[in-house]
Each structure stands twice: as structure tokens, then as C-alpha cells.
Amino acid sequence: MTTTIYVPRDSAALAVGADRVARQIEAEARARNADVRIVRNGSRGLFWLETLVEVTTPQGRVAYGPVTRADVAGLFDAGFLSGGAHALNLGLTEEIPYLKKQERLTFARMGVTDPVSVADYEAHEGFAGLRRALALAPAEIVQQVLDSGLRGRGGAAFPAGIKWKTVLAAQAPQKYIVCNADEGDSGTFSDRMTMEGDPLMLVEGMAIAGIATGATEGYIYVRSEYPHAIATLDEAIRHAEQAGFLGDDILGSGRGFRLIVRKAAGAYVCGEETALLESLEGRRGIVRAKPPLPALQGLFGQPTVINNVITLASVPLILARGTDFYRNYGMGRSRGTLPFQLAGNIRHGGLVEKAFGLSLRELLYDFGGGSASGRPIKAVQVGGPLGAYVPESQWDLPLDYEAYAAVGAVVGHGGIVVHDDTADMSQLARYAMEFCALESCGKCTPCRIGSTRGVEVIDKITSNQNRPQQVILLRDLCDTMLHGSLCAMGGMTPYPVLSAINHYPEDFGVEAPDRAAA
Amino acid sequence: MKNLGIATSIAAAHKDMPGGLLPALHGIQDALGHVPPDAVPVIAEQFNLSRAEVHGVVSYYHHFRSAPAGRLLVQVCRAEACKAMGADALLAHAEQRLGCGVHGTSADGRYSLEPVFCLGLCASSPAIAVNDEVHARITPALFDDIVEEARQDS
Ligand SMILES: Cc1cc2nc3c(=O)[nH]c(=O)nc-3n(C[C@H](O)[C@H](O)[C@H](O)COP(=O)(O)O)c2cc1C
Ligand code: SF4
Ligand code: FES
């Protein structure tokens, strides 16, 4: 009998040698005359356990990890093809507490299926949402997205249904769906995991968005740092076309939708939606002033829905299971789940999908197991490089867009970067300014010049040249950037800077905490 | 001359594609390892743009390079999650091991060192990429092994 073995093809598994492990398993099986079939699945997102190898047994899938090439012979000796005991045996995958405690809605198939197999996808609820959408009028689909409470997962948390409604109402010869897969934020990888581990979910979400708004073409703008994601998406799109889920006549419905993958070129600001459109049009990715809104004049001047990967990937389930099912997760105006991403100095880094409302402390300790270094955790940056550093006094706040906004922080894309007590917050603040200077599109002065001045001022503070005046100057500069920038690049760089100086003044040589701003 | 011919035919193949300039530049860089400055006029001609516009696009994006890289392009992540796990020290080690500074190429043309701002491996930091192959949880010793192995393969 053939034994099915799963070895992830996710970048984070490849980066620790998953290909070698797969090759070794193949070689070892041949040498022992064992009948095995290797499936390259996505990652379960338990990255400290990669390469996580799973074996199908009558009891269910049994996990072994972290497996290196050198472990493979020993695993065969221990009878791992039938779930045998071994130091790396983690028991049934689904029973691993880190996974079991999650609420996986969007990531339910992640690591379970073969990412590019349409049959596997359909066997796990795939395309159920698209089939339902095809039976509805466009306005009904949009209403479901509105009712679900789904807000954009790319950072700004704008209600997805409102954008869709605007595009549906617009009259134009051509409309577009654009997927923002630029994922430039440090500490975020859920878009990458989706494109590598369950790309058909994104394909399905975009097709639904097209049918809902009357757009017949979609573009996925993927960062060049993600070559594996691009290759996997291309493969998945080809398979979806062959199976009739994309093309001129989706499942014989008479409605068409085509998908095109475009590779970005390493500019962080191209994650900003209007800069992204400029880039897709073949120009420098410089931010456009709004209005006009992209929903009315977006790609090539046509009405365009632009959404993040996870926003679009959340839609198939909403259509398949209904709006109430989705709404019933979460709290306040933050409905559904968010794939939180635990990164940096954390023992159990990985992906944790939970409903909004859990606390950072739960994520850091119940899931993350504390710092990787074993030292106390000092600061946690939530929401990417433009997000605030959250001090321990705020770790019990619920993760909810409004609760975070109330303390001058952001949930953003759900990225969580942990720093232990060796971190120097003045240097992290300096880095935030330096990053802004490097990545600014240059269109407006507060961001373009302010960020360079910010680096200089922080250097003066840390080297104690006129420290008290320079601190005033820094706050002033942050205020100008906050209020005078055209987009959130310059407008949010003050978040990490001010939170660092406000919550960790000692790192700047500032004694009395001065809580004047955010 | 051969390079110019390749650049011209790639540009011609993309000129009617909506927003085709970036795909064309990617194609040229994939084929030639960089976007040669003397290809800019022919690209501009194909796309009916000014040379300044094409040059502006090439220079705006960090990914495009105007000069060839060393045989091994080593990218070290410098973003926050990798910093939290020692990326600064790793970069210093890389400079020493490769014999070149950030944005530099070693004297023997073997290595180029570039910073990168997140490879999406932030839960397994610090991370690097060598000629697009990703590696995570990098220590200085592991860095040396990876570079040595890639050198032998290349
Ligand atoms: C500097 C900057 C970078 C951004 N980067 C991203 C990104 O990488 N991915 C993303 O989805 N949104 C990013 N955004 C947010 C987008 O502008 C936009 O809000 C989002 O794509 C809309 O999709 P959503 O409503 O589904 O979140 C960025 C914004 C700014 C200002
Ligand atoms: S804030 Fe910065 S990135 Fe945004 S438009 Fe202004 S200069 Fe460009
Ligand atoms: S911060 Fe280095 S890989 Fe994301």
C-alpha cells in the first residue's frame, strides 16, 4: 500500500532544507523498497518545526519535526511510515496545541492540501463560494461582503464591501480587480503563505470580486522578493483555467475573468495602492493624490477594486458559509479572524489565525512561548515598520482595530515583531526614519526631507548634543510628518519613533517620560 | 552588441502589453543579469518614451541594476524581525566573508552583497537569499557553509 508523505514547499520550509529532506526521503524509500508518494503541501505555519514532515496513517496525519536530511534514515528505522515512535514524533498534526487552539477559517486548508491541485482544493470546500456567487446577482454578492463586516486586511482596514459597491455602480467599458501582494512589511508573511500554500483561494476570491463588480480582468502585483510565490501562483492559475474556473466562460455561466501575475521591483512604497497602480502601468511607483479614488479611476483610468491578498482570500468562505458564520467571529467592528504573524525574537514563530479580540500577551506567551533568546521581551512592534512599539503595559489590550487606534497603535496586517531586552529603542527609532528616507517616493516634503532630518536629530539625541532641544525638534518633526504627508509612509513613520521615545525614554538618554504625543 | 539585440527583442515583445515596461525590464535583467545603460535608448524607442523616463523607472526600483552583479548575489535581510535576531552582526560578518561592502562587489567579481528588506521569513530570522534561493535561521558558521556550497555549485 502506498503511504502518503507530506513535505512542505513553502519558502520557510525550503529555507531550512525541505527540498533536501524530500529528496532524501525519496532515496531512502527507494533503497528500502517502500511504496511512498510525496506531496509537496503548504506549511502549517509552525515554523520552528520546519521541516515538518507528515505521514498519513489510519489514525490521521502524524507529524515529525523539525526534520533535517540527516534524520531521514533514522525515521525510516523507527517505522515512521506507520507513525512509529521517534524523538521527532509530534503526534497527530491536528492535535498539536499551537494549531489546535487556533480558529483557522482562511487558513483551514493551509498545509493540508497540495497547493496547486484543483481536485484537492475542491475536496476541501474549494470553489464552493464561486459556485454560490455565480447563482447570485452582483449586488447580492456585494451585500454579503458588506454584511460580513470584512475590512481590508492590508493595513487601513477599510470595509471591503464599500469599495466593491462603488466599483459595481461605476459605468465603464472595462473594470479591474487588483490584488495587492506587495507584502513589504517586516514581520508579515501571511500573503506569501497564501500564494505558496493555497493560491487557488486567492484565485477564487478574485474571480468572485470580478463577478460581483463586473470586472473581467485581474492583476496580482507580487513583490520580486517572492519568486516561489510567483511560480506557485502561475501554476495554480494555469490549473484553474484548465478546469474552467477562469477564462471567458467560467463554468458555463457566460461570465468571464482573466488573471495576470505581475512582478514588482523592490520598492516598499509600491504597496501603497496608488503607487502600485502607477507601477502596474509601467511607471515609477509614485503616490497619486486622492481623489480620484481608484474605485472610480484606478488601473489605466478605469474603475478598480484594489484589495490585499487576505481580504480577497477571505471572500470564498464568506460566500460558501454565509455572512453570519463569518461575522460571529471577532469583536466590535473588527469581524472575522486575522492571521497574526509571530516573528522576530520569539521561540515559536509562525502563523496564528484567531478571531479579533485576543491579547498580545496571549500571542506572545501562550502561542509564542516567550522570546527565542530566553531573555525578557522588551518591545513588540505590531502592524509592520509603520506600526508602534507596544510596551508591556499594553499587552492585555484586545487586538481590535479601534482598541489599538485608541492608544496610538495599529493592528495593520497582523505582523508582530518581538524584541528582547537587548534592543536599543533609539536605534530602532533611527532605523524607522532611515527606512522612510530610503523608501520614500519623494513626492512630498515632510516625508522626503523629514525622514533624513529625523535620522540626524536622533543621532544628536543619542550623542547628547543639545539633547533637550533636539527632543523638542524630533517631536515637532514627527508632528509635521504626521499631519503634512500625502500617504501613510511619511504619515505613520512617527508611530514607531514616538512610541519608542515615549515608552523607552531611557534608551534616548531622556529621563522624565514626556508624554506629549502619541 | 549581442546584449543590445537581446534587449531590443525583449522590449519589442512587451511594447504592446498594457503597462509592459516593468515586465520588459524584468525580462532584460533576467536574460542579461542587469539592465545595461546603453539599452535604455532602444527600450525608450520601443515604448515610445523618452530616455529620461526609462532611466527614471530603472533607477527608481531597487531590484533593477545597471551593472552586472558578482556570480553570487548575496542578499541579507536588514528589516526589523531579522534585526531582532542579530541581522546587523550577520551583515558585518557577510561583509568580511565576501570581501565587499553592502551594495558592493568583491574585487574578484565573485560576490555581490545587497541589503534586502524582508524576505517573508521573519519567523525564522535572520534570513538571507543567495541567487534567489532562500535560507533561514542563519548563524555566521551557517552563512559560510551556504556561501561555500553555492560557490562550488556556480
Ligand atoms: C507605504 C505603504 C505601504 C503599503 N504596503 C501594503 C502592502 O504591502 N500590502 C497591502 O495589502 N497593503 C499595503 N498598503 C495599504 C494599501 O495602500 C491599501 O490600503 C490596501 O492595498 C487596500 O487593500 P485592503 O483594503 O484589502 O487592505 C500600504 C500602504 C502604504 C501607505
Ligand atoms: S508620504 Fe512619502 S511616500 Fe507618501 S507620498 Fe509623500 S513622499 Fe511619497
Ligand atoms: S524581516 Fe527579515 S525576513 Fe522578514
XYZ file of C-alpha atoms and ligand atoms in Angstrom:
715
model
C 0.000 0.000 0.000
C 1.212 3.460 -0.855
C 1.995 5.747 2.062
C 1.433 9.455 1.500
C 4.114 11.722 2.945
C 3.808 15.488 3.056
C 6.880 17.723 2.812
C 6.116 21.472 2.598
C 7.145 23.595 -0.362
C 6.607 26.871 1.493
C 9.633 29.190 1.363
C 10.148 28.999 5.111
C 10.466 25.226 4.818
C 12.676 25.446 1.734
C 14.863 27.909 3.632
C 15.695 25.263 6.209
C 16.245 22.456 3.710
C 12.830 20.958 2.848
C 13.927 20.045 -0.688
C 16.836 18.048 0.653
C 14.569 16.295 3.099
C 12.153 15.389 0.296
C 14.962 14.059 -1.888
C 16.387 12.049 0.987
C 13.003 10.502 1.768
C 12.663 9.530 -1.863
C 16.137 7.979 -1.968
C 15.664 6.161 1.315
C 12.267 4.793 0.260
C 13.738 3.500 -2.981
C 16.612 1.834 -1.168
C 14.179 0.127 1.196
C 11.593 -0.730 -1.435
C 8.977 1.281 0.421
C 5.983 2.425 -1.590
C 5.602 6.152 -0.883
C 4.008 9.143 -2.560
C 5.410 12.529 -1.631
C 3.044 15.507 -1.726
C 4.561 18.963 -1.503
C 1.996 20.761 0.653
C 1.980 24.293 2.027
C 3.235 24.981 5.522
C 1.063 24.622 8.611
C 2.800 27.789 9.762
C 4.566 26.253 12.770
C 7.883 27.485 11.522
C 10.099 26.414 14.392
C 9.100 22.849 13.478
C 10.023 23.133 9.797
C 10.780 20.963 8.014
C 7.563 19.423 9.334
C 7.044 16.067 7.650
C 3.652 14.414 7.902
C 2.752 10.786 7.277
C -0.771 9.548 6.606
C -1.806 6.763 8.983
C -5.194 5.187 9.714
C -5.397 7.403 12.830
C -4.750 10.568 10.837
C -1.725 12.555 9.785
C 1.234 12.160 12.121
C 3.808 14.945 12.281
C 7.574 14.767 12.643
C 9.692 17.849 13.041
C 11.933 19.630 12.690
C 13.336 17.068 10.246
C 16.705 17.510 8.567
C 18.187 15.360 5.846
C 20.345 13.613 8.458
C 17.252 12.448 10.372
C 15.621 10.634 7.479
C 17.321 7.214 7.733
C 16.598 7.122 11.452
C 12.957 7.957 10.826
C 12.622 5.010 8.461
C 14.368 2.778 11.035
C 11.820 3.921 13.609
C 8.948 2.971 11.305
C 7.711 6.469 10.647
C 5.742 5.262 7.634
C 3.266 3.840 10.121
C 3.619 6.665 12.638
C 6.330 4.983 14.694
C 7.831 6.462 17.845
C 10.834 8.753 17.379
C 12.281 11.755 19.178
C 10.847 13.981 16.441
C 7.356 12.440 16.565
C 4.886 15.199 17.428
C 1.757 13.039 17.376
C -1.276 13.810 15.274
C -0.724 17.121 13.499
C -4.200 18.436 14.278
C -3.617 17.822 17.989
C -0.500 19.988 18.258
C -1.707 22.654 20.739
C -0.371 25.614 18.717
C -2.562 24.528 15.820
C -5.478 23.164 17.793
C -6.024 26.424 19.709
C -6.406 28.419 16.504
C -9.547 29.387 14.634
C -8.493 28.618 11.117
C -11.036 29.920 8.649
C -8.979 31.423 5.837
C -6.050 29.157 6.628
C -8.088 25.980 7.092
C -6.509 24.279 4.079
C -3.034 25.619 4.713
C -0.568 22.748 4.843
C -3.390 20.260 4.395
C -3.670 20.204 0.616
C -1.457 20.186 -2.434
C -1.486 23.930 -3.219
C -1.804 23.606 -6.995
C -4.240 20.698 -7.173
C -7.729 21.771 -8.186
C -9.113 18.375 -7.168
C -7.599 18.655 -3.707
C -8.892 22.203 -3.392
C -12.419 21.205 -4.347
C -12.328 18.262 -1.960
C -11.746 20.790 0.833
C -14.601 23.221 0.155
C -12.756 24.964 -2.653
C -14.793 26.820 -5.294
C -17.976 26.421 -3.230
C -18.004 30.206 -2.800
C -17.556 30.867 -6.510
C -20.338 28.441 -7.378
C -22.658 30.251 -4.967
C -21.603 33.613 -6.348
C -22.466 32.530 -9.877
C -26.029 31.926 -8.727
C -26.364 35.424 -7.261
C -26.830 38.868 -8.752
C -23.711 41.078 -8.467
C -25.404 43.383 -5.941
C -26.265 40.380 -3.766
C -22.631 39.275 -3.650
C -21.530 42.779 -2.708
C -24.194 42.868 0.007
C -22.846 39.651 1.509
C -19.345 41.075 1.649
C -20.741 44.220 3.284
C -22.795 42.216 5.791
C -19.851 40.010 6.713
C -18.106 43.062 8.156
C -14.927 42.214 6.252
C -12.447 45.086 6.386
C -9.297 45.399 4.320
C -6.509 43.285 5.756
C -3.702 45.251 4.097
C -3.444 47.856 6.831
C -6.025 50.606 6.551
C -8.978 48.328 7.447
C -11.443 49.987 5.078
C -14.687 47.988 4.606
C -14.216 45.793 1.524
C -17.900 45.847 0.582
C -17.978 49.636 0.218
C -15.147 49.584 -2.305
C -16.827 46.817 -4.236
C -20.129 48.675 -4.223
C -18.516 51.781 -5.679
C -16.921 49.789 -8.482
C -20.153 47.903 -9.189
C -22.031 51.202 -9.542
C -19.399 52.775 -11.806
C -20.098 52.746 -15.539
C -17.078 51.935 -17.668
C -16.052 49.794 -20.633
C -13.526 47.892 -18.517
C -13.101 47.375 -14.767
C -10.279 45.692 -12.902
C -9.584 43.743 -9.738
C -6.072 44.363 -8.450
C -4.588 42.238 -5.712
C -2.005 43.961 -3.573
C 0.545 41.206 -2.947
C 3.431 43.539 -2.249
C 3.627 42.480 1.438
C 6.586 44.694 2.229
C 6.090 44.836 5.984
C 8.679 43.164 8.152
C 7.021 40.516 10.280
C 4.326 39.677 7.754
C 4.178 36.524 5.688
C 0.513 35.529 5.553
C 0.175 36.782 1.965
C 3.230 34.779 0.981
C 1.879 31.677 2.703
C -1.426 32.080 0.906
C 0.173 32.428 -2.509
C 2.503 29.495 -1.882
C 0.245 27.298 0.221
C -3.321 27.904 -1.003
C -3.159 30.061 -4.137
C -6.474 28.800 -5.507
C -8.204 30.529 -2.596
C -6.885 33.851 -3.898
C -7.829 32.917 -7.459
C -11.346 32.114 -6.267
C -11.637 35.319 -4.233
C -10.569 37.433 -7.183
C -12.952 35.669 -9.557
C -15.798 36.352 -7.110
C -14.738 40.001 -6.890
C -14.795 40.191 -10.678
C -18.264 38.699 -10.948
C -19.524 40.941 -8.147
C -18.320 44.172 -9.728
C -18.323 43.463 -13.444
C -14.553 43.360 -13.754
C -13.279 40.837 -16.260
C -9.564 41.233 -15.645
C -7.473 40.902 -12.539
C -3.847 41.671 -11.785
C -1.847 40.252 -8.907
C 1.096 42.507 -8.099
C 3.625 40.327 -6.285
C 6.884 41.556 -4.814
C 10.052 40.394 -6.543
C 11.369 39.060 -3.227
C 8.828 36.224 -3.553
C 9.920 34.121 -6.558
C 8.334 30.964 -5.134
C 5.001 32.689 -4.659
C 5.056 33.902 -8.249
C 5.845 30.424 -9.593
C 3.151 28.768 -7.482
C 0.527 31.348 -8.462
C 1.312 30.885 -12.144
C 0.914 27.144 -11.780
C -2.347 27.457 -9.852
C -3.802 29.900 -12.384
C -2.969 27.541 -15.227
C -4.743 24.687 -13.456
C -7.771 26.839 -12.647
C -8.031 27.862 -16.303
C -7.834 24.248 -17.444
C -10.589 23.312 -15.015
C -12.838 26.135 -16.214
C -12.752 28.325 -13.102
C -11.055 31.149 -15.001
C -11.400 32.221 -18.615
C -14.070 33.632 -20.902
C -16.891 31.434 -19.688
C -16.492 30.383 -16.065
C -18.217 27.014 -15.534
C -20.507 27.746 -18.461
C -22.019 30.785 -16.731
C -21.309 33.148 -19.579
C -19.207 35.283 -17.241
C -15.505 35.698 -17.751
C -12.497 36.554 -15.633
C -8.818 36.504 -16.517
C -5.887 36.717 -14.117
C -2.422 38.123 -14.740
C 0.536 37.976 -12.359
C 2.911 40.932 -12.375
C 6.267 41.041 -10.622
C 7.138 44.160 -8.646
C 10.656 45.519 -8.414
C 11.611 46.118 -4.819
C 10.072 49.446 -3.821
C 8.293 49.350 -0.453
C 6.069 52.307 -1.295
C 4.572 50.353 -4.201
C 2.473 48.609 -1.547
C 0.573 51.886 -1.276
C -2.373 51.380 -3.560
C -1.958 54.324 -5.924
C 1.807 53.849 -6.186
C 1.056 50.222 -7.003
C -1.241 51.275 -9.838
C 1.433 53.588 -11.227
C 3.886 50.706 -11.128
C 1.428 48.364 -12.861
C 1.046 50.976 -15.563
C 4.796 50.843 -16.132
C 5.921 53.982 -14.344
C 7.834 54.924 -11.218
C 5.706 53.986 -8.221
C 4.880 57.463 -7.005
C 1.824 58.029 -4.838
C -1.169 59.696 -6.526
C -3.237 62.293 -4.758
C -6.787 61.167 -3.973
C -9.390 61.892 -5.275
C -9.971 60.408 -7.730
C -10.446 57.182 -5.813
C -9.072 54.055 -7.500
C -12.602 52.659 -7.284
C -13.593 55.272 -9.864
C -10.344 55.910 -11.727
C -7.863 53.202 -10.935
C -5.798 50.993 -13.206
C -5.479 52.500 -16.705
C -8.001 55.096 -15.569
C -10.771 52.524 -15.112
C -12.817 51.617 -12.009
C -10.704 49.278 -9.920
C -11.093 47.235 -6.765
C -7.735 47.078 -5.046
C -7.529 44.718 -2.107
C -4.941 42.871 -0.103
C -4.354 39.114 -0.601
C -6.008 38.124 2.675
C -9.008 40.387 2.073
C -9.695 38.689 -1.262
C -8.859 35.251 0.120
C -11.451 35.689 2.890
C -14.312 36.081 0.434
C -14.782 32.475 -0.793
C -15.528 31.273 2.730
C -17.950 34.138 3.372
C -19.897 33.165 0.256
C -19.694 29.448 1.000
C -20.657 29.563 4.672
C -22.697 32.735 4.853
C -22.149 36.149 6.364
C -23.307 35.230 9.863
C -20.824 32.432 10.104
C -18.013 34.906 9.475
C -19.434 37.817 11.481
C -19.798 35.651 14.548
C -16.035 35.714 14.975
C -14.416 38.859 16.293
C -15.487 41.812 18.388
C -16.828 45.344 17.925
C -16.267 46.488 14.359
C -13.431 44.014 13.845
C -15.219 40.971 12.475
C -13.885 37.591 11.482
C -10.364 36.376 12.037
C -6.899 37.702 11.351
C -3.873 35.573 10.568
C -1.491 37.002 13.160
C 2.151 36.517 12.323
C 4.610 35.964 15.159
C 8.135 36.922 14.190
C 11.499 38.168 15.379
C 12.812 37.118 18.761
C 10.140 34.539 19.568
C 10.504 30.871 20.424
C 7.564 29.577 18.435
C 7.357 31.907 15.491
C 4.619 31.272 12.990
C 1.120 31.915 11.855
C -1.752 32.089 14.326
C -5.230 32.632 12.905
C -7.636 33.766 15.611
C -10.716 35.923 15.868
C -10.027 39.565 16.692
C -10.042 40.260 20.409
C -7.312 38.089 21.842
C -4.422 39.881 23.531
C -0.840 40.345 22.543
C 0.185 38.651 25.782
C -1.700 35.502 24.783
C 0.024 35.522 21.421
C 3.470 36.145 22.887
C 3.323 33.528 25.623
C 0.501 31.027 25.020
C 1.395 30.660 21.381
C 4.869 32.123 21.028
C 6.372 30.577 24.175
C 8.266 33.781 25.038
C 11.439 35.069 23.452
C 13.786 32.886 21.418
C 16.769 34.167 23.369
C 15.183 33.304 26.709
C 15.578 36.933 27.817
C 12.680 39.168 28.829
C 10.609 40.622 25.997
C 11.015 44.368 25.895
C 9.119 45.778 22.933
C 6.751 44.438 20.332
C 6.174 46.180 17.044
C 2.679 45.461 15.814
C 1.492 46.202 12.274
C 4.738 46.457 10.324
C 7.507 49.051 10.066
C 4.998 51.912 10.312
C 3.406 50.423 13.437
C 4.033 51.483 17.036
C 6.243 49.697 19.546
C 3.842 48.331 22.133
C 5.178 48.224 25.715
C 4.230 45.596 28.278
C 1.662 47.893 29.908
C -0.470 47.485 26.768
C -0.092 43.769 26.150
C -3.505 42.983 27.606
C -5.456 45.178 25.210
C -7.688 43.208 22.843
C -6.369 43.035 19.304
C -9.085 45.052 17.651
C -8.635 47.915 15.182
C -10.334 50.503 17.403
C -8.743 49.450 20.701
C -5.294 49.745 19.159
C -6.053 53.063 17.466
C -7.138 54.421 20.854
C -3.585 54.050 22.216
C -1.866 55.328 19.062
C -1.010 51.859 17.767
C -2.198 49.839 14.785
C -3.125 46.215 14.158
C -2.305 46.640 10.470
C -1.647 43.477 8.595
C -1.277 41.495 11.847
C 2.512 41.273 11.860
C 4.075 41.027 15.307
C 7.813 41.526 15.708
C 9.302 40.733 19.105
C 12.443 42.308 20.558
C 14.127 41.207 23.781
C 15.734 43.454 26.396
C 18.959 43.829 24.439
C 17.119 46.002 21.874
C 18.119 49.666 21.821
C 14.924 51.552 21.065
C 16.737 54.690 19.961
C 18.393 52.649 17.234
C 15.087 51.104 16.182
C 13.570 54.602 16.028
C 16.519 55.734 13.951
C 16.023 52.749 11.659
C 12.366 53.700 11.148
C 13.425 57.134 9.914
C 16.223 55.674 7.804
C 13.815 53.201 6.200
C 11.408 56.030 5.404
C 14.217 58.053 3.839
C 15.264 55.073 1.741
C 11.774 54.123 0.603
C 10.025 57.496 0.347
C 8.573 58.095 -3.101
C 9.742 61.684 -2.791
C 6.502 63.366 -3.732
C 6.029 65.380 -0.549
C 8.471 67.325 1.594
C 7.590 66.185 5.133
C 8.362 62.593 4.217
C 11.233 63.138 1.786
C 13.203 65.653 3.839
C 11.719 64.968 7.254
C 12.919 61.398 7.370
C 16.534 62.373 6.634
C 16.362 65.120 9.250
C 14.839 62.588 11.617
C 17.908 60.374 11.397
C 20.164 63.352 12.126
C 18.097 64.537 15.065
C 18.028 61.081 16.650
C 21.805 60.877 16.242
C 22.144 64.196 18.069
C 19.864 62.980 20.846
C 21.775 59.771 21.381
C 25.141 61.545 21.295
C 23.760 64.178 23.703
C 24.239 67.268 21.550
C 21.674 69.741 22.866
C 19.531 66.824 23.872
C 16.515 68.690 25.338
C 16.134 70.939 22.281
C 16.643 68.060 19.893
C 13.887 66.077 21.600
C 11.535 69.011 21.085
C 12.678 69.205 17.482
C 12.069 65.494 16.954
C 8.521 65.764 18.258
C 7.929 68.780 16.097
C 9.257 66.967 13.063
C 7.051 63.949 13.792
C 4.068 66.247 14.089
C 4.795 67.740 10.667
C 5.193 64.303 9.120
C 2.005 63.015 10.764
C -0.116 65.869 9.523
C 1.654 67.005 6.374
C 2.367 63.781 4.470
C 0.378 62.682 1.467
C 0.334 58.991 2.376
C 0.902 56.750 5.371
C 4.595 56.234 4.581
C 5.530 59.675 5.904
C 2.321 59.891 7.905
C 2.975 56.822 10.036
C 6.749 56.692 10.370
C 6.276 58.810 13.524
C 4.382 55.886 15.132
C 7.424 53.701 15.788
C 9.565 56.760 16.534
C 7.242 58.417 19.049
C 6.248 55.157 20.711
C 9.940 54.345 21.193
C 10.783 57.661 22.816
C 7.571 57.778 24.843
C 7.733 54.277 26.248
C 11.503 53.790 26.420
C 12.917 57.287 27.097
C 15.916 55.851 28.924
C 17.228 54.445 25.635
C 17.434 58.005 24.319
C 19.090 59.337 27.468
C 15.863 61.145 28.283
C 14.951 60.879 31.933
C 11.483 62.166 32.705
C 8.979 60.495 30.422
C 7.378 63.214 28.380
C 4.021 62.019 27.180
C 3.141 64.911 24.960
C 2.249 62.894 21.875
C 1.052 59.511 20.667
C 26.132 44.387 -29.289
C 24.676 40.968 -28.624
C 23.200 42.322 -25.408
C 21.585 45.197 -27.262
C 19.938 42.792 -29.646
C 18.515 40.774 -26.773
C 17.299 43.914 -25.009
C 15.668 45.175 -28.179
C 13.808 41.979 -28.893
C 12.588 41.680 -25.293
C 11.420 45.298 -25.324
C 9.690 44.753 -28.671
C 7.900 41.702 -27.300
C 6.447 43.770 -24.435
C 5.724 47.080 -26.074
C 2.047 46.416 -26.716
C 1.375 44.865 -23.333
C -0.538 47.262 -21.048
C 1.977 48.598 -18.536
C 4.617 46.450 -20.195
C 7.708 48.411 -19.199
C 8.340 46.622 -15.900
C 7.830 43.154 -17.390
C 10.243 44.142 -20.180
C 12.874 45.344 -17.718
C 12.468 42.139 -15.714
C 12.902 40.136 -18.890
C 16.051 42.024 -19.794
C 17.535 41.724 -16.331
C 16.681 38.014 -16.176
C 18.404 37.465 -19.503
C 21.437 39.701 -19.063
C 21.825 39.946 -15.308
C 21.305 43.701 -15.420
C 19.734 46.464 -17.494
C 22.660 47.865 -19.473
C 22.648 51.686 -19.644
C 23.139 51.550 -23.407
C 19.927 49.528 -23.687
C 17.923 52.451 -22.319
C 17.641 54.261 -25.691
C 16.409 51.152 -27.504
C 13.871 50.416 -24.767
C 12.725 54.026 -24.923
C 12.315 53.778 -28.665
C 10.246 50.596 -28.473
C 7.943 52.043 -25.822
C 7.782 55.454 -27.407
C 9.056 57.073 -24.217
C 11.879 59.498 -23.570
C 15.202 58.090 -22.417
C 14.804 60.063 -19.222
C 11.520 58.337 -18.496
C 13.002 54.876 -18.938
C 16.090 55.772 -16.951
C 13.789 57.173 -14.260
C 11.970 53.857 -13.976
C 15.120 51.725 -13.952
C 16.731 53.829 -11.247
C 13.600 54.131 -9.123
C 13.299 50.434 -8.367
C 15.824 48.766 -6.063
C 15.534 45.488 -7.968
C 16.967 46.747 -11.249
C 20.704 47.072 -11.582
C 22.722 48.950 -14.188
C 25.864 46.873 -13.763
C 26.254 43.100 -13.579
C 26.345 41.520 -10.129
C 29.006 39.087 -8.989
C 28.440 35.426 -9.765
C 26.800 35.033 -6.372
C 24.312 37.677 -5.339
C 24.019 37.507 -1.579
C 21.112 39.388 -0.042
C 20.992 39.860 3.706
C 17.713 40.922 5.282
C 18.009 44.101 7.296
C 14.404 44.563 8.400
C 13.124 44.554 11.977
C 12.382 40.879 12.587
C 15.814 39.894 11.340
C 17.385 42.723 13.344
C 15.756 41.268 16.459
C 17.749 38.092 15.789
C 21.129 39.598 15.030
C 20.940 40.736 11.396
C 23.300 43.666 11.993
C 26.068 41.389 13.214
C 25.337 38.958 10.405
C 25.726 41.724 7.840
C 29.082 42.704 9.312
C 30.130 39.072 9.082
C 28.948 38.900 5.464
C 30.991 41.965 4.505
C 34.077 40.376 5.953
C 33.498 36.932 4.478
C 32.649 38.191 0.986
C 35.264 40.919 0.920
C 32.888 43.674 -0.092
C 30.626 46.243 1.481
C 26.858 46.499 1.153
C 25.939 47.348 -2.472
C 29.446 46.282 -3.439
C 31.023 43.507 -5.494
C 34.162 41.706 -4.374
C 37.382 42.510 -6.241
C 37.414 39.087 -7.911
C 33.867 39.636 -9.199
C 32.682 36.589 -7.335
C 30.268 38.095 -4.809
C 27.848 40.968 -4.624
C 26.278 41.921 -1.324
C 22.907 43.637 -1.192
C 20.577 44.531 1.644
C 17.000 43.322 1.355
C 14.043 44.481 3.396
C 12.186 41.344 4.328
C 12.064 38.004 2.583
C 8.889 36.917 4.356
C 10.893 34.557 6.558
C 10.543 36.756 9.613
C 9.504 33.880 11.889
C 12.766 32.099 11.033
C 15.071 35.079 11.178
C 17.709 36.115 10.364
C 17.273 35.272 6.701
C 19.318 35.601 3.516
C 18.923 34.807 -0.174
C 21.720 33.619 -2.458
C 20.843 33.933 -6.152
C 17.140 33.820 -5.199
C 17.496 30.724 -3.009
C 16.290 31.459 0.490
C 17.928 30.396 3.735
C 16.706 30.987 7.277
C 17.957 30.905 10.896
C 21.391 31.971 9.744
C 24.426 31.915 12.036
C 27.845 33.101 10.860
C 29.001 29.473 10.549
C 25.931 28.536 8.524
C 26.446 31.613 6.366
C 29.942 30.427 5.496
C 28.693 26.931 4.647
C 25.923 28.228 2.387
C 28.228 30.601 0.537
C 30.864 27.913 0.109
C 28.353 25.413 -1.217
C 26.814 27.938 -3.601
C 30.291 28.895 -4.811
C 31.066 25.279 -5.669
C 27.750 24.880 -7.471
C 28.105 28.038 -9.509
C 3.747 52.810 2.338
C 2.590 51.869 2.277
C 2.814 50.517 2.026
C 1.750 49.627 1.934
N 2.020 48.322 1.695
C 0.988 47.452 1.559
C 1.240 46.092 1.246
O 2.385 45.676 1.117
N 0.178 45.261 1.093
C -1.114 45.700 1.226
O -2.036 44.924 1.056
N -1.373 46.974 1.537
C -0.358 47.866 1.691
N -0.636 49.173 1.966
C -2.056 49.578 2.062
C -2.631 49.866 0.698
O -2.375 51.225 0.367
C -4.150 49.679 0.651
O -4.721 50.228 1.781
C -4.566 48.233 0.548
O -3.919 47.603 -0.516
C -6.039 48.131 0.316
O -6.440 46.785 0.379
P -7.352 46.282 1.586
O -8.483 47.271 1.721
O -7.826 44.944 1.171
O -6.487 46.266 2.804
C 0.418 50.094 2.093
C 0.194 51.438 2.356
C 1.263 52.308 2.457
C 0.981 53.745 2.745
S 4.408 60.462 2.392
Fe 6.357 59.832 1.444
S 5.837 58.029 0.280
Fe 3.889 59.060 0.748
S 3.517 60.429 -0.961
Fe 4.688 61.629 0.481
S 6.835 61.330 -0.139
Fe 5.648 59.735 -1.147
S 12.362 40.798 8.461
Fe 13.886 39.558 7.579
S 12.704 38.119 6.514
Fe 11.172 39.480 7.237
